[in-house]
């Protein structure tokens, strides 16, 4: 018999991993709720017509396609089969595919339900996505995304709120972060000013290396990419832009004065910074001109969150896009959103050991099973204890004490209660804090009292 | 441009539907936790070798299969293609399939992780499953299951606990239910006694109709199914079994005395009933010999929950199976479990209007946006209010009052706060309960005080 296994790039999540993941999802969910975001869910399977062509040619190849049910060959001739045009055949054999991200299904949702939605629509969505990527360390074929977006409002207050949301989420996690911000319009402005609009990606990539390789090498790279000497000259103040966010904004205003789009971008940035200043963040908020993620679809603000105490890629990102739903026939809907990288946050919390122990706790109190008589006496008591909200187990069999204690130990149960003949006679429960060794013998009422409002980890 | 749509048999869930579903899932989750069950998750995709052959021939056909990535035709000859043996071809074109239920992936999980698990293993799992069934009212191609199982313990205390869990879940929902219980060993015993072992399904189906069609017709049906007159004769006391659970148990003891298995089943039943009697349930617990669900794999207790105040199929079911993991090479692991039918529970709660309004509430307080000046004054205030845990929104733009009020209305926001020039001058916030019309003008601290511990629906 074959050893059971799961498809490569997928994962099982054990109870401890689930507790950690739930802590992450619940924290993100709570903060979204605090800001009035509402949850939606979409099906795992979408029509391939919804998904194809939305993620570029490479993306199309990474879609998991679902074989049509029944006679999946009925629409195909023998010639088509033996021709072996796999892309074409796949489109006949498969009508459905697995969700590749949460953005396209959300756009589809907004258009399909436009008449039921009241705009601005603040939605969040926490669901798995699937990509037929080559699996490698930290890259999975099934992973969760935690997206929050506002559509139907182009107010910059939405950007302000999303920054607050990111700040609050990482404050709750205890992860020190820098929130980096840029604006697509500024990048466009720069390209306009130096007359190299089509080289904007090369430029940002090169500028990004300043810290590592120095100004000389950056300019060299720009030359290699085919930028004119004049353009490089004009770029120097931008590359060397430094100081506080306010100072950078001031310089950019001068530098980009000749570009209408550029000026607009700086104004947007300034507005957001001003509003954020009214409610100081825990995180650093940092204007970063090298931030160019999602350059293809973002049209305004661009966000990225980096953890300060650990080397890892960005753990959250987002930005504004001006035409999310146009591809589904509903033009003119502006949106702005962010996506928390649950897997990377999981790794950061693990490495920095930031999980609150209480979040990992399952059962709080285990009753050892000494036999039929004691068990029968305990049944109504355990019910009472549970009714008081204490997560309680009775070991299901009167096996050896050692085995029951080892169960409590493996499951990390902080309190173990013992009711043997003696306790039964006195109608009392003896229980022990497994960490401190502290013991008590109490009546049921006293026990419930004892545990009420108790922190089960610290015992206080 | 095509109107966007989703695959038939699948669903989008709107914010209101999600709030209801989360209420259901959270309630079930809380009760599982109270009993020490731990959550796991398994991947949506399993290897088809894990899934095939586990759900019968019909089940194999209902599996959603995922086309292999890359050149999916590489392993197929032209002859094989034009031969059009779809079942064979599917097994070459597809290595993976979508999870069909949570039981087989759980069995696979237990075997794969046997060395990390401490038994008895009490796990719950709330995840979607997919079936290529013909969609119809109330039957979907993607739906959630909420399974709880204990494996690695044959103690009947697990059955007792699962009954308590079902009872507690429906108590919390406010759904009046009957929990029906049977035992596979009793059914085997009956079949042994009357010498018609292979007709056990026909027999239970016929008995089940007693209430509707009467004894004469039941016997007629049994005859039609080929039961001997003698067998039907012997069945009479079983069909007519009535009275309390205790009376039924007493009768069965006599009737099944000659069948060792039957006697064992009655003893199991009696044990469970005795233990349950020590902590009375809210629900009716009812011995029902016609309960024959999952006859193929259950080996002991069989459970089913029926709602009393509404006509609908069973809303929860389960039972004991003695060889869950044998098919994956790990024999001798007994388990018992239940599965809550989330979709039907959703319908019952809807029809009986049992959702607590608070569970459906998202934003509690909306600040109307009067313009830049008022907004700027509000920013730190709103932050304070949120820090106090009040789910708060600021309308992102200073649009017409009517539009902002309509937003509050559609989103069912119970309190709306107004800070215009006057309030700003007095440094106060005017807010209104949208249901009662009651208004207050308070300072920030007073407002937070006012809302602390408040029920946002009743306003009390």
Short mmCIF file of N, CA and C in Angstrom, two decimals, chain A residues 293-426:
data_model
loop_
_atom_site.label_atom_id
_atom_site.label_comp_id
_atom_site.label_asym_id
_atom_site.label_seq_id
_atom_site.Cartn_x
_atom_site.Cartn_y
_atom_site.Cartn_z
N UNK A 293 5.89 48.26 -7.04
CA UNK A 293 5.12 47.01 -7.17
C UNK A 293 3.81 47.26 -7.91
N UNK A 294 3.44 46.29 -8.69
CA UNK A 294 2.15 46.38 -9.38
C UNK A 294 2.06 47.57 -10.31
N UNK A 295 3.20 47.91 -10.87
CA UNK A 295 3.25 49.11 -11.71
C UNK A 295 2.24 49.04 -12.85
N UNK A 296 1.90 47.81 -13.23
CA UNK A 296 0.99 47.66 -14.38
C UNK A 296 -0.43 48.09 -14.07
N UNK A 297 -0.86 47.90 -12.83
CA UNK A 297 -2.27 48.20 -12.58
C UNK A 297 -2.50 49.29 -11.56
N UNK A 298 -1.53 49.60 -10.70
CA UNK A 298 -1.77 50.69 -9.76
C UNK A 298 -1.73 52.03 -10.48
N UNK A 299 -2.60 52.95 -10.07
CA UNK A 299 -2.69 54.26 -10.74
C UNK A 299 -2.47 55.40 -9.76
N UNK A 300 -2.46 55.11 -8.46
CA UNK A 300 -2.23 56.16 -7.47
C UNK A 300 -1.27 55.65 -6.41
N UNK A 301 -1.72 55.68 -5.14
CA UNK A 301 -0.87 55.24 -4.04
C UNK A 301 -0.40 53.80 -4.23
N UNK A 302 0.82 53.55 -3.77
CA UNK A 302 1.37 52.19 -3.72
C UNK A 302 1.89 51.97 -2.31
N UNK A 303 1.54 50.81 -1.70
CA UNK A 303 1.97 50.52 -0.33
C UNK A 303 2.78 49.24 -0.26
N UNK A 304 3.65 49.21 0.71
CA UNK A 304 4.35 47.96 1.00
C UNK A 304 4.78 48.01 2.45
N UNK A 305 4.67 46.86 3.14
CA UNK A 305 5.08 46.80 4.54
C UNK A 305 6.27 45.87 4.69
N UNK A 306 7.30 46.35 5.35
CA UNK A 306 8.49 45.54 5.60
C UNK A 306 8.66 45.36 7.11
N UNK A 307 8.98 44.14 7.52
CA UNK A 307 9.28 43.90 8.93
C UNK A 307 10.68 44.43 9.23
N UNK A 308 10.85 45.07 10.38
CA UNK A 308 12.14 45.70 10.69
C UNK A 308 13.12 44.73 11.34
N UNK A 309 12.61 43.72 12.04
CA UNK A 309 13.51 42.91 12.86
C UNK A 309 13.83 41.56 12.24
N UNK A 310 13.57 41.43 10.95
CA UNK A 310 13.76 40.14 10.32
C UNK A 310 13.94 40.34 8.82
N UNK A 311 14.80 39.51 8.24
CA UNK A 311 15.02 39.61 6.79
C UNK A 311 13.95 38.80 6.06
N UNK A 312 13.04 39.45 5.44
CA UNK A 312 11.99 38.74 4.70
C UNK A 312 11.37 39.73 3.72
N UNK A 313 10.82 39.24 2.62
CA UNK A 313 10.19 40.12 1.64
C UNK A 313 9.05 40.90 2.26
N UNK A 314 8.35 41.66 1.46
CA UNK A 314 7.28 42.48 2.02
C UNK A 314 6.18 41.59 2.56
N UNK A 315 5.58 41.99 3.70
CA UNK A 315 4.58 41.14 4.35
C UNK A 315 3.16 41.65 4.11
N UNK A 316 3.04 42.78 3.45
CA UNK A 316 1.73 43.32 3.07
C UNK A 316 1.98 44.30 1.92
N UNK A 317 1.01 44.44 1.05
CA UNK A 317 1.18 45.40 -0.04
C UNK A 317 -0.17 45.81 -0.58
N UNK A 318 -0.15 46.87 -1.39
CA UNK A 318 -1.41 47.29 -1.97
C UNK A 318 -1.28 48.58 -2.74
N UNK A 319 -2.42 49.15 -3.08
CA UNK A 319 -2.39 50.40 -3.82
C UNK A 319 -3.74 50.73 -4.43
N UNK A 320 -3.77 51.85 -5.18
CA UNK A 320 -5.02 52.25 -5.83
C UNK A 320 -4.98 51.88 -7.30
N UNK A 321 -6.11 51.41 -7.77
CA UNK A 321 -6.27 51.04 -9.17
C UNK A 321 -7.54 51.71 -9.66
N UNK A 322 -7.50 52.24 -10.87
CA UNK A 322 -8.64 53.07 -11.27
C UNK A 322 -9.68 52.37 -12.12
N UNK A 323 -9.39 51.13 -12.50
CA UNK A 323 -10.37 50.51 -13.39
C UNK A 323 -10.48 49.02 -13.13
N UNK A 324 -10.77 48.68 -11.89
CA UNK A 324 -10.83 47.28 -11.49
C UNK A 324 -11.84 46.49 -12.32
N UNK A 325 -13.01 47.06 -12.50
CA UNK A 325 -14.12 46.28 -13.04
C UNK A 325 -14.36 46.52 -14.53
N UNK A 326 -13.53 47.37 -15.13
CA UNK A 326 -13.72 47.69 -16.55
C UNK A 326 -13.72 46.46 -17.43
N UNK A 327 -12.86 45.51 -17.07
CA UNK A 327 -12.73 44.31 -17.90
C UNK A 327 -14.01 43.48 -17.89
N UNK A 328 -14.85 43.68 -16.87
CA UNK A 328 -16.13 42.98 -16.82
C UNK A 328 -17.30 43.89 -17.22
N UNK A 329 -16.96 45.01 -17.89
CA UNK A 329 -18.02 45.83 -18.45
C UNK A 329 -18.59 46.88 -17.52
N UNK A 330 -17.87 47.23 -16.46
CA UNK A 330 -18.36 48.26 -15.55
C UNK A 330 -17.21 49.25 -15.34
N UNK A 331 -17.12 50.24 -16.22
CA UNK A 331 -15.99 51.17 -16.17
C UNK A 331 -16.18 52.23 -15.08
N UNK A 332 -15.10 52.94 -14.77
CA UNK A 332 -15.20 54.10 -13.88
C UNK A 332 -15.31 53.79 -12.41
N UNK A 333 -15.02 52.56 -11.99
CA UNK A 333 -15.06 52.23 -10.57
C UNK A 333 -13.63 52.25 -10.03
N UNK A 334 -13.32 53.24 -9.20
CA UNK A 334 -12.00 53.31 -8.62
C UNK A 334 -11.96 52.51 -7.33
N UNK A 335 -10.79 51.96 -7.05
CA UNK A 335 -10.66 51.17 -5.83
C UNK A 335 -9.27 51.30 -5.26
N UNK A 336 -9.17 50.96 -3.97
CA UNK A 336 -7.86 50.93 -3.34
C UNK A 336 -7.89 49.80 -2.33
N UNK A 337 -6.80 49.05 -2.27
CA UNK A 337 -6.83 47.89 -1.39
C UNK A 337 -5.46 47.43 -0.94
N UNK A 338 -5.48 46.55 0.04
CA UNK A 338 -4.25 45.96 0.55
C UNK A 338 -4.43 44.45 0.68
N UNK A 339 -3.32 43.74 0.79
CA UNK A 339 -3.36 42.30 0.94
C UNK A 339 -2.30 41.89 1.96
N UNK A 340 -2.75 41.26 3.03
CA UNK A 340 -1.80 40.79 4.05
C UNK A 340 -1.25 39.43 3.62
N UNK A 341 0.05 39.27 3.71
CA UNK A 341 0.68 37.99 3.35
C UNK A 341 0.71 37.06 4.56
N UNK A 342 -0.34 36.25 4.69
CA UNK A 342 -0.51 35.43 5.90
C UNK A 342 0.66 34.47 6.12
N UNK A 343 1.17 33.87 5.06
CA UNK A 343 2.24 32.90 5.23
C UNK A 343 3.52 33.55 5.76
N UNK A 344 3.84 34.71 5.23
CA UNK A 344 5.05 35.39 5.71
C UNK A 344 4.86 35.92 7.12
N UNK A 345 3.66 36.44 7.42
CA UNK A 345 3.38 36.90 8.79
C UNK A 345 3.52 35.73 9.76
N UNK A 346 3.04 34.57 9.34
CA UNK A 346 3.17 33.33 10.12
C UNK A 346 4.64 33.07 10.44
N UNK A 347 5.50 33.18 9.42
CA UNK A 347 6.93 32.95 9.62
C UNK A 347 7.55 33.99 10.54
N UNK A 348 7.17 35.26 10.36
CA UNK A 348 7.73 36.33 11.19
C UNK A 348 7.35 36.11 12.65
N UNK A 349 6.07 35.83 12.89
CA UNK A 349 5.60 35.62 14.27
C UNK A 349 6.31 34.42 14.89
N UNK A 350 6.54 33.37 14.08
CA UNK A 350 7.25 32.20 14.56
C UNK A 350 8.68 32.54 14.95
N UNK A 351 9.39 33.20 14.04
CA UNK A 351 10.81 33.46 14.27
C UNK A 351 11.02 34.44 15.42
N UNK A 352 10.13 35.42 15.54
CA UNK A 352 10.27 36.39 16.63
C UNK A 352 9.55 35.92 17.90
N UNK A 353 8.95 34.75 17.82
CA UNK A 353 8.21 34.16 18.96
C UNK A 353 7.21 35.14 19.56
N UNK A 354 6.36 35.64 18.70
CA UNK A 354 5.43 36.68 19.13
C UNK A 354 4.00 36.17 19.38
N UNK A 355 3.78 34.86 19.20
CA UNK A 355 2.42 34.37 19.43
C UNK A 355 2.06 34.47 20.90
N UNK A 356 0.93 35.09 21.22
CA UNK A 356 0.51 35.09 22.62
C UNK A 356 0.13 33.66 23.01
N UNK A 357 0.66 33.19 24.13
CA UNK A 357 0.43 31.79 24.49
C UNK A 357 -1.05 31.45 24.58
N UNK A 358 -1.83 32.42 25.04
CA UNK A 358 -3.26 32.16 25.18
C UNK A 358 -3.92 31.81 23.85
N UNK A 359 -3.36 32.37 22.76
CA UNK A 359 -3.94 32.10 21.45
C UNK A 359 -3.70 30.65 21.04
N UNK A 360 -2.70 30.03 21.63
CA UNK A 360 -2.36 28.65 21.25
C UNK A 360 -3.01 27.62 22.16
N UNK A 361 -3.67 28.13 23.19
CA UNK A 361 -4.25 27.24 24.18
C UNK A 361 -5.54 26.63 23.65
N UNK A 362 -5.72 25.35 23.81
CA UNK A 362 -7.02 24.77 23.45
C UNK A 362 -7.75 24.42 24.74
N UNK A 363 -7.54 23.20 25.24
CA UNK A 363 -8.21 22.79 26.47
C UNK A 363 -7.55 23.45 27.67
N UNK A 364 -8.38 23.93 28.61
CA UNK A 364 -7.84 24.60 29.78
C UNK A 364 -7.73 23.68 30.99
N UNK A 365 -8.62 22.71 31.03
CA UNK A 365 -8.70 21.85 32.22
C UNK A 365 -9.01 20.41 31.80
N UNK A 366 -8.16 19.48 32.22
CA UNK A 366 -8.42 18.07 31.94
C UNK A 366 -8.77 17.34 33.23
N UNK A 367 -9.88 16.60 33.23
CA UNK A 367 -10.21 15.73 34.35
C UNK A 367 -9.66 14.34 34.07
N UNK A 368 -8.83 13.87 34.98
CA UNK A 368 -8.33 12.51 34.86
C UNK A 368 -9.48 11.54 35.09
N UNK A 369 -9.49 10.44 34.34
CA UNK A 369 -10.56 9.45 34.47
C UNK A 369 -10.08 8.29 35.32
N UNK A 370 -10.68 8.14 36.53
CA UNK A 370 -10.26 7.07 37.43
C UNK A 370 -11.16 5.84 37.35
N UNK A 371 -12.26 5.95 36.63
CA UNK A 371 -13.14 4.79 36.54
C UNK A 371 -14.59 5.21 36.53
N UNK A 372 -15.43 4.22 36.36
CA UNK A 372 -16.85 4.44 36.14
C UNK A 372 -17.48 5.30 37.23
N UNK A 373 -17.18 4.99 38.48
CA UNK A 373 -17.84 5.66 39.59
C UNK A 373 -17.47 7.15 39.64
N UNK A 374 -16.17 7.42 39.56
CA UNK A 374 -15.70 8.80 39.61
C UNK A 374 -16.21 9.56 38.39
N UNK A 375 -16.14 8.90 37.26
CA UNK A 375 -16.58 9.51 36.01
C UNK A 375 -18.05 9.92 36.09
N UNK A 376 -18.87 9.03 36.63
CA UNK A 376 -20.30 9.33 36.72
C UNK A 376 -20.54 10.53 37.61
N UNK A 377 -19.77 10.60 38.70
CA UNK A 377 -19.92 11.74 39.61
C UNK A 377 -19.52 13.04 38.90
N UNK A 378 -18.51 12.90 38.03
CA UNK A 378 -17.97 14.10 37.37
C UNK A 378 -18.86 14.64 36.24
N UNK A 379 -19.65 13.76 35.63
CA UNK A 379 -20.37 14.19 34.44
C UNK A 379 -21.13 15.51 34.62
N UNK A 380 -22.02 15.61 35.64
CA UNK A 380 -22.73 16.89 35.79
C UNK A 380 -21.79 18.05 36.18
N UNK A 381 -20.72 17.72 36.88
CA UNK A 381 -19.77 18.76 37.29
C UNK A 381 -19.08 19.34 36.06
N UNK A 382 -18.64 18.46 35.17
CA UNK A 382 -17.95 18.91 33.96
C UNK A 382 -18.90 19.74 33.11
N UNK A 383 -20.16 19.32 33.07
CA UNK A 383 -21.13 20.13 32.33
C UNK A 383 -21.20 21.55 32.89
N UNK A 384 -21.26 21.64 34.22
CA UNK A 384 -21.31 22.95 34.89
C UNK A 384 -20.08 23.78 34.55
N UNK A 385 -18.92 23.14 34.61
CA UNK A 385 -17.66 23.84 34.35
C UNK A 385 -17.66 24.36 32.90
N UNK A 386 -18.13 23.54 31.99
CA UNK A 386 -18.18 23.96 30.58
C UNK A 386 -19.17 25.11 30.41
N UNK A 387 -20.31 25.01 31.11
CA UNK A 387 -21.29 26.07 31.01
C UNK A 387 -20.70 27.41 31.46
N UNK A 388 -19.71 27.33 32.35
CA UNK A 388 -19.03 28.55 32.80
C UNK A 388 -18.00 29.01 31.79
N UNK A 389 -17.92 28.29 30.63
CA UNK A 389 -17.04 28.74 29.56
C UNK A 389 -15.62 28.20 29.64
N UNK A 390 -15.38 27.28 30.58
CA UNK A 390 -14.03 26.72 30.70
C UNK A 390 -13.90 25.52 29.76
N UNK A 391 -12.91 25.57 28.89
CA UNK A 391 -12.72 24.49 27.92
C UNK A 391 -12.15 23.27 28.63
N UNK A 392 -12.97 22.25 28.71
CA UNK A 392 -12.71 21.14 29.62
C UNK A 392 -12.79 19.79 28.93
N UNK A 393 -11.90 18.89 29.31
CA UNK A 393 -11.99 17.53 28.82
C UNK A 393 -12.02 16.55 29.97
N UNK A 394 -12.71 15.44 29.72
CA UNK A 394 -12.61 14.28 30.61
C UNK A 394 -11.91 13.22 29.78
N UNK A 395 -10.81 12.69 30.27
CA UNK A 395 -10.16 11.63 29.50
C UNK A 395 -11.17 10.51 29.30
N UNK A 396 -11.33 10.02 28.07
CA UNK A 396 -12.48 9.14 27.80
C UNK A 396 -12.39 7.75 28.41
N UNK A 397 -11.22 7.37 28.90
CA UNK A 397 -11.08 6.02 29.46
C UNK A 397 -10.26 6.06 30.73
N UNK A 398 -10.51 5.09 31.61
CA UNK A 398 -9.75 5.04 32.86
C UNK A 398 -8.44 4.29 32.65
N UNK A 399 -7.61 4.79 31.75
CA UNK A 399 -6.32 4.14 31.51
C UNK A 399 -5.31 4.62 32.55
N UNK A 400 -4.09 4.12 32.44
CA UNK A 400 -3.04 4.49 33.40
C UNK A 400 -2.87 6.01 33.51
N UNK A 401 -2.70 6.45 34.75
CA UNK A 401 -2.47 7.86 35.05
C UNK A 401 -1.39 8.47 34.14
N UNK A 402 -0.32 7.73 33.95
CA UNK A 402 0.82 8.24 33.18
C UNK A 402 0.38 8.62 31.77
N UNK A 403 -0.44 7.75 31.18
CA UNK A 403 -0.90 8.00 29.83
C UNK A 403 -1.77 9.26 29.78
N UNK A 404 -2.60 9.42 30.80
CA UNK A 404 -3.50 10.58 30.83
C UNK A 404 -2.70 11.87 31.04
N UNK A 405 -1.68 11.79 31.90
CA UNK A 405 -0.86 12.98 32.13
C UNK A 405 -0.07 13.33 30.87
N UNK A 406 0.37 12.32 30.17
CA UNK A 406 1.14 12.56 28.96
C UNK A 406 0.24 13.20 27.89
N UNK A 407 -1.03 12.81 27.89
CA UNK A 407 -2.00 13.44 26.98
C UNK A 407 -2.12 14.92 27.30
N UNK A 408 -2.27 15.24 28.59
CA UNK A 408 -2.37 16.65 29.02
C UNK A 408 -1.13 17.42 28.61
N UNK A 409 -0.01 16.77 28.75
CA UNK A 409 1.27 17.38 28.46
C UNK A 409 1.42 17.69 26.96
N UNK A 410 1.16 16.68 26.13
CA UNK A 410 1.29 16.87 24.68
C UNK A 410 0.32 17.93 24.19
N UNK A 411 -0.84 17.98 24.80
CA UNK A 411 -1.85 18.92 24.34
C UNK A 411 -1.68 20.28 25.01
N UNK A 412 -0.67 20.37 25.89
CA UNK A 412 -0.35 21.65 26.51
C UNK A 412 -1.50 22.17 27.37
N UNK A 413 -2.14 21.26 28.09
CA UNK A 413 -3.28 21.64 28.95
C UNK A 413 -2.74 22.16 30.28
N UNK A 414 -3.07 23.40 30.67
CA UNK A 414 -2.41 23.99 31.84
C UNK A 414 -2.89 23.45 33.19
N UNK A 415 -4.13 22.96 33.27
CA UNK A 415 -4.63 22.47 34.57
C UNK A 415 -5.16 21.04 34.44
N UNK A 416 -4.78 20.22 35.40
CA UNK A 416 -5.28 18.85 35.43
C UNK A 416 -5.99 18.63 36.75
N UNK A 417 -7.22 18.11 36.67
CA UNK A 417 -8.01 17.87 37.88
C UNK A 417 -8.08 16.39 38.18
N UNK A 418 -7.98 16.09 39.46
CA UNK A 418 -7.99 14.70 39.90
C UNK A 418 -9.11 14.49 40.89
N UNK A 419 -9.98 13.56 40.55
CA UNK A 419 -11.04 13.19 41.49
C UNK A 419 -10.98 11.69 41.69
N UNK A 420 -10.34 11.28 42.77
CA UNK A 420 -10.28 9.87 43.13
C UNK A 420 -11.28 9.60 44.23
N UNK A 421 -11.12 8.44 44.87
CA UNK A 421 -12.09 8.03 45.88
C UNK A 421 -12.21 9.07 47.00
N UNK A 422 -11.04 9.55 47.43
CA UNK A 422 -10.99 10.49 48.55
C UNK A 422 -11.74 11.79 48.23
N UNK A 423 -11.44 12.35 47.04
CA UNK A 423 -12.08 13.60 46.64
C UNK A 423 -13.59 13.39 46.50
N UNK A 424 -13.93 12.23 45.92
CA UNK A 424 -15.35 11.95 45.72
C UNK A 424 -16.08 11.96 47.06
N UNK A 425 -15.45 11.35 48.05
CA UNK A 425 -16.06 11.29 49.37
C UNK A 425 -16.32 12.70 49.93
N UNK A 426 -15.31 13.56 49.73
CA UNK A 426 -15.42 14.93 50.25
C UNK A 426 -16.17 15.85 49.29
#
